[in-house]
PDB file of C-alpha atoms in Angstrom:
ATOM      1  CA  MET J   1     -25.022  -7.776  -3.028  1.00 78.00           C
ATOM      2  CA  ASP J   2     -24.911  -5.913  -5.858  1.00 86.00           C
ATOM      3  CA  ALA J   3     -22.201  -5.542  -8.993  1.00 87.00           C
ATOM      4  CA  GLU J   4     -22.426  -1.525  -7.629  1.00 86.00           C
ATOM      5  CA  THR J   5     -21.010  -2.502  -4.426  1.00 89.00           C
ATOM      6  CA  GLY J   6     -18.630  -4.849  -5.460  1.00 90.00           C
ATOM      7  CA  LYS J   7     -16.906  -2.607  -7.971  1.00 90.00           C
ATOM      8  CA  ARG J   8     -16.386  -0.480  -4.784  1.00 90.00           C
ATOM      9  CA  LEU J   9     -14.975  -3.097  -2.511  1.00 92.00           C
ATOM     10  CA  LEU J  10     -12.341  -4.352  -5.202  1.00 92.00           C
ATOM     11  CA  HIS J  11     -11.645  -0.765  -5.703  1.00 91.00           C
ATOM     12  CA  LEU J  12     -11.308  -0.376  -2.109  1.00 92.00           C
ATOM     13  CA  LYS J  13      -9.105  -3.667  -1.844  1.00 93.00           C
ATOM     14  CA  GLU J  14      -6.399  -2.297  -4.596  1.00 92.00           C
ATOM     15  CA  GLN J  15      -6.122   0.500  -2.076  1.00 92.00           C
ATOM     16  CA  ILE J  16      -5.543  -0.937   0.632  1.00 93.00           C
ATOM     17  CA  VAL J  17      -3.297  -3.319  -0.388  1.00 93.00           C
ATOM     18  CA  ALA J  18      -0.956  -1.015  -2.057  1.00 91.00           C
ATOM     19  CA  ASN J  19      -1.446   1.159   0.819  1.00 91.00           C
ATOM     20  CA  PHE J  20      -2.173  -0.189   4.276  1.00 91.00           C
ATOM     21  CA  ASP J  21      -0.141  -0.703   7.136  1.00 92.00           C
ATOM     22  CA  HIS J  22      -0.470  -2.592  10.669  1.00 91.00           C
ATOM     23  CA  SER J  23      -1.551   0.743  12.252  1.00 92.00           C
ATOM     24  CA  ASP J  24      -3.568   1.799   9.592  1.00 93.00           C
ATOM     25  CA  TRP J  25      -5.450  -1.784  10.471  1.00 94.00           C
ATOM     26  CA  GLN J  26      -6.224  -1.059  13.597  1.00 93.00           C
ATOM     27  CA  THR J  27      -7.089   2.674  13.540  1.00 94.00           C
ATOM     28  CA  ILE J  28      -9.638   1.901  10.904  1.00 93.00           C
ATOM     29  CA  GLY J  29     -11.407  -1.732  13.117  1.00 92.00           C
ATOM     30  CA  LEU J  30     -11.388   0.789  15.622  1.00 92.00           C
ATOM     31  CA  LEU J  31     -13.230   3.793  13.881  1.00 91.00           C
ATOM     32  CA  THR J  32     -15.712   1.292  12.054  1.00 92.00           C
ATOM     33  CA  GLY J  33     -16.292  -1.683  15.393  1.00 93.00           C
ATOM     34  CA  HIS J  34     -14.762  -4.324  13.527  1.00 92.00           C
ATOM     35  CA  TRP J  35     -10.821  -4.883  14.987  1.00 92.00           C
ATOM     36  CA  ASN J  36     -12.069  -7.591  16.333  1.00 91.00           C
ATOM     37  CA  LEU J  37     -12.530  -9.180  13.150  1.00 91.00           C
ATOM     38  CA  ILE J  38      -9.677  -7.861  11.625  1.00 93.00           C
ATOM     39  CA  GLY J  39      -7.159  -8.302  14.468  1.00 90.00           C
ATOM     40  CA  GLY J  40      -8.658 -11.663  14.237  1.00 90.00           C
ATOM     41  CA  HIS J  41      -8.348 -12.927  11.347  1.00 89.00           C
ATOM     42  CA  SER J  42      -5.756 -15.549  11.400  1.00 85.00           C
ATOM     43  CA  ARG J  43      -3.617 -14.649   8.549  1.00 91.00           C
ATOM     44  CA  LEU J  44      -4.177 -10.717   7.633  1.00 93.00           C
ATOM     45  CA  LEU J  45      -2.040  -9.613   9.656  1.00 91.00           C
ATOM     46  CA  ARG J  46       1.264 -11.981   9.109  1.00 90.00           C
ATOM     47  CA  SER J  47       0.408 -11.597   5.191  1.00 91.00           C
ATOM     48  CA  LEU J  48       1.055  -7.594   5.176  1.00 91.00           C
ATOM     49  CA  SER J  49       3.598  -7.981   7.403  1.00 88.00           C
ATOM     50  CA  TRP J  50       5.192 -10.761   5.972  1.00 87.00           C
ATOM     51  CA  GLY J  51       4.345  -9.737   2.563  1.00 88.00           C
ATOM     52  CA  ASP J  52       2.728 -12.705   1.678  1.00 89.00           C
ATOM     53  CA  GLU J  53       0.822 -13.519  -1.535  1.00 91.00           C
ATOM     54  CA  ASP J  54      -2.495 -14.403   0.442  1.00 92.00           C
ATOM     55  CA  TYR J  55      -2.972 -10.337   1.828  1.00 93.00           C
ATOM     56  CA  ALA J  56      -4.865  -9.541  -0.913  1.00 93.00           C
ATOM     57  CA  GLY J  57      -7.284 -12.379  -0.802  1.00 94.00           C
ATOM     58  CA  ASN J  58      -7.040 -12.332   3.210  1.00 94.00           C
ATOM     59  CA  VAL J  59      -7.807  -7.701   2.431  1.00 94.00           C
ATOM     60  CA  MET J  60     -10.849  -9.531   0.447  1.00 95.00           C
ATOM     61  CA  THR J  61     -12.133 -11.837   3.329  1.00 95.00           C
ATOM     62  CA  ILE J  62     -12.174  -9.040   5.587  1.00 94.00           C
ATOM     63  CA  LEU J  63     -13.680  -6.466   3.478  1.00 94.00           C
ATOM     64  CA  LEU J  64     -16.463  -9.146   2.724  1.00 94.00           C
ATOM     65  CA  ALA J  65     -16.872 -10.385   6.373  1.00 93.00           C
ATOM     66  CA  ILE J  66     -17.299  -6.691   7.321  1.00 93.00           C
ATOM     67  CA  GLN J  67     -19.724  -5.787   4.648  1.00 92.00           C
ATOM     68  CA  ALA J  68     -22.362  -9.149   5.340  1.00 92.00           C
ATOM     69  CA  GLN J  69     -22.060  -7.745   9.211  1.00 91.00           C
ATOM     70  CA  ASP J  70     -22.130  -4.076   8.682  1.00 91.00           C
ATOM     71  CA  SER J  71     -22.473  -2.419   5.330  1.00 84.00           C
ATOM     72  CA  SER J  72     -22.163   1.326   6.341  1.00 88.00           C
ATOM     73  CA  ALA J  73     -18.653   0.583   7.310  1.00 90.00           C
ATOM     74  CA  ILE J  74     -17.234   0.445   4.094  1.00 88.00           C
ATOM     75  CA  ALA J  75     -17.931   3.885   3.864  1.00 89.00           C
ATOM     76  CA  ALA J  76     -16.169   4.554   6.559  1.00 90.00           C
ATOM     77  CA  PHE J  77     -13.085   2.366   5.098  1.00 89.00           C
ATOM     78  CA  GLU J  78     -13.602   4.507   1.638  1.00 89.00           C
ATOM     79  CA  GLU J  79     -13.336   7.629   3.928  1.00 90.00           C
ATOM     80  CA  PHE J  80     -10.274   7.110   5.952  1.00 91.00           C
ATOM     81  CA  VAL J  81      -8.362   5.833   2.728  1.00 90.00           C
ATOM     82  CA  GLU J  82      -8.762   8.865   0.720  1.00 88.00           C
ATOM     83  CA  SER J  83      -8.845  11.147   3.331  1.00 88.00           C
ATOM     84  CA  LYS J  84      -4.796   8.890   4.303  1.00 89.00           C
ATOM     85  CA  TYR J  85      -4.228   7.990   0.502  1.00 87.00           C
ATOM     86  CA  PRO J  86      -5.782  10.577  -2.130  1.00 81.00           C
ATOM     87  CA  GLY J  87      -5.639  10.263  -5.080  1.00 69.00           C
ATOM     88  CA  GLU J  88      -3.304   7.371  -7.454  1.00 51.00           C
ATOM     89  CA  ALA J  89       0.259   6.924  -7.095  1.00 47.00           C
ATOM     90  CA  VAL J  90       2.290   4.384  -8.894  1.00 45.00           C
ATOM     91  CA  TYR J  91       4.591   1.921  -6.735  1.00 45.00           C
ATOM     92  CA  VAL J  92       8.250   1.409  -7.688  1.00 43.00           C
ATOM     93  CA  SER J  93       8.759  -1.268  -5.163  1.00 44.00           C
ATOM     94  CA  ALA J  94       6.695  -4.673  -5.286  1.00 49.00           C
ATOM     95  CA  LYS J  95       7.011  -5.029  -1.647  1.00 49.00           C
ATOM     96  CA  PRO J  96       5.214  -2.821   0.451  1.00 52.00           C
ATOM     97  CA  ALA J  97       7.669  -0.801   2.684  1.00 55.00           C
ATOM     98  CA  GLU J  98       6.403   0.277   6.441  1.00 59.00           C
ATOM     99  CA  ARG J  99       6.710   4.107   5.499  1.00 65.00           C
ATOM    100  CA  LYS J 100       5.775   5.304   1.664  1.00 62.00           C
ATOM    101  CA  ILE J 101       6.597   8.856   0.558  1.00 63.00           C
ATOM    102  CA  LEU J 102       4.467  10.345  -2.120  1.00 62.00           C
ATOM    103  CA  PHE J 103       6.710  12.997  -4.511  1.00 55.00           C
ATOM    104  CA  ALA J 104       3.848  15.003  -6.141  1.00 60.00           C
ATOM    105  CA  PRO J 105       5.821  18.384  -7.680  1.00 62.00           C
ATOM    106  CA  ASN J 106       6.610  17.989 -11.266  1.00 64.00           C
ATOM    107  CA  VAL J 107      10.324  18.135 -11.071  1.00 60.00           C
ATOM    108  CA  PHE J 108       9.790  14.365  -9.589  1.00 57.00           C
ATOM    109  CA  ALA J 109       7.654  13.565 -13.057  1.00 64.00           C
ATOM    110  CA  VAL J 110       8.778  10.317 -14.933  1.00 66.00           C
ATOM    111  CA  PRO J 111       9.652  12.137 -18.712  1.00 68.00           C
ATOM    112  CA  GLU J 112       7.627  10.738 -21.956  1.00 76.00           C
ATOM    113  CA  LEU J 113      11.118  10.291 -22.902  1.00 77.00           C
ATOM    114  CA  SER J 114      12.980   7.156 -25.099  1.00 80.00           C
ATOM    115  CA  VAL J 115      15.899   5.397 -23.444  1.00 77.00           C
ATOM    116  CA  GLU J 116      18.856   6.497 -24.956  1.00 81.00           C
ATOM    117  CA  PRO J 117      21.521   2.857 -25.079  1.00 83.00           C
ATOM    118  CA  ASP J 118      24.878   4.410 -25.006  1.00 87.00           C
ATOM    119  CA  LEU J 119      23.911   6.958 -21.894  1.00 84.00           C
ATOM    120  CA  VAL J 120      25.416   5.958 -18.469  1.00 82.00           C
ATOM    121  CA  ALA J 121      24.550   7.156 -14.944  1.00 77.00           C
ATOM    122  CA  VAL J 122      26.985   5.681 -12.185  1.00 75.00           C
ATOM    123  CA  MET J 123      26.527   7.054  -8.488  1.00 71.00           C
ATOM    124  CA  MET J 124      29.031   6.250  -5.763  1.00 68.00           C
ATOM    125  CA  PRO J 125      29.557   7.609  -2.456  1.00 70.00           C
ATOM    126  CA  PHE J 126      32.273   9.797  -1.429  1.00 72.00           C
ATOM    127  CA  GLY J 127      34.680   9.046   1.195  1.00 74.00           C
ATOM    128  CA  ARG J 128      38.822   7.019   0.795  1.00 73.00           C
ATOM    129  CA  ASP J 129      37.329   3.796   1.398  1.00 73.00           C
ATOM    130  CA  PHE J 130      35.491   3.778  -1.158  1.00 67.00           C
ATOM    131  CA  ASP J 131      38.644   4.711  -3.675  1.00 67.00           C
ATOM    132  CA  GLY J 132      39.972   2.539  -6.557  1.00 65.00           C
ATOM    133  CA  VAL J 133      35.728   1.229  -7.096  1.00 56.00           C
ATOM    134  CA  LEU J 134      34.422   2.304 -10.198  1.00 54.00           C
ATOM    135  CA  ILE J 135      37.323   1.162 -12.980  1.00 57.00           C
ATOM    136  CA  ALA J 136      36.723   2.600 -16.591  1.00 56.00           C
TER     137      ALA J 136
END
């Protein structure tokens, strides 16, 4: 494998780890004809659903196996990822969620301001059951 293909696979692995859910794996497996390899891997989907540490390694193992069998399938992976998850996103949560919401309007942009050490924000639900919970 040449260095350029290796870079493509590493980039693809990062995008998959950050975004894919079980349904995405099923879809790409069917689109590329590699569902047996994906679904038959002993740890890939299990490590995804459990948020295990070895998930990224399992993704790489699958990508390498698919690349070895059918190098054109990697382009299909890239097209799928780019069409479903365009651009770059920063995820606050370390554990992938079943559903992801990406806010794009500027109003949700994280400001480049310094932290004000004497500023506090408190959020509480409204309702009589919560009276007296906050003591300031």
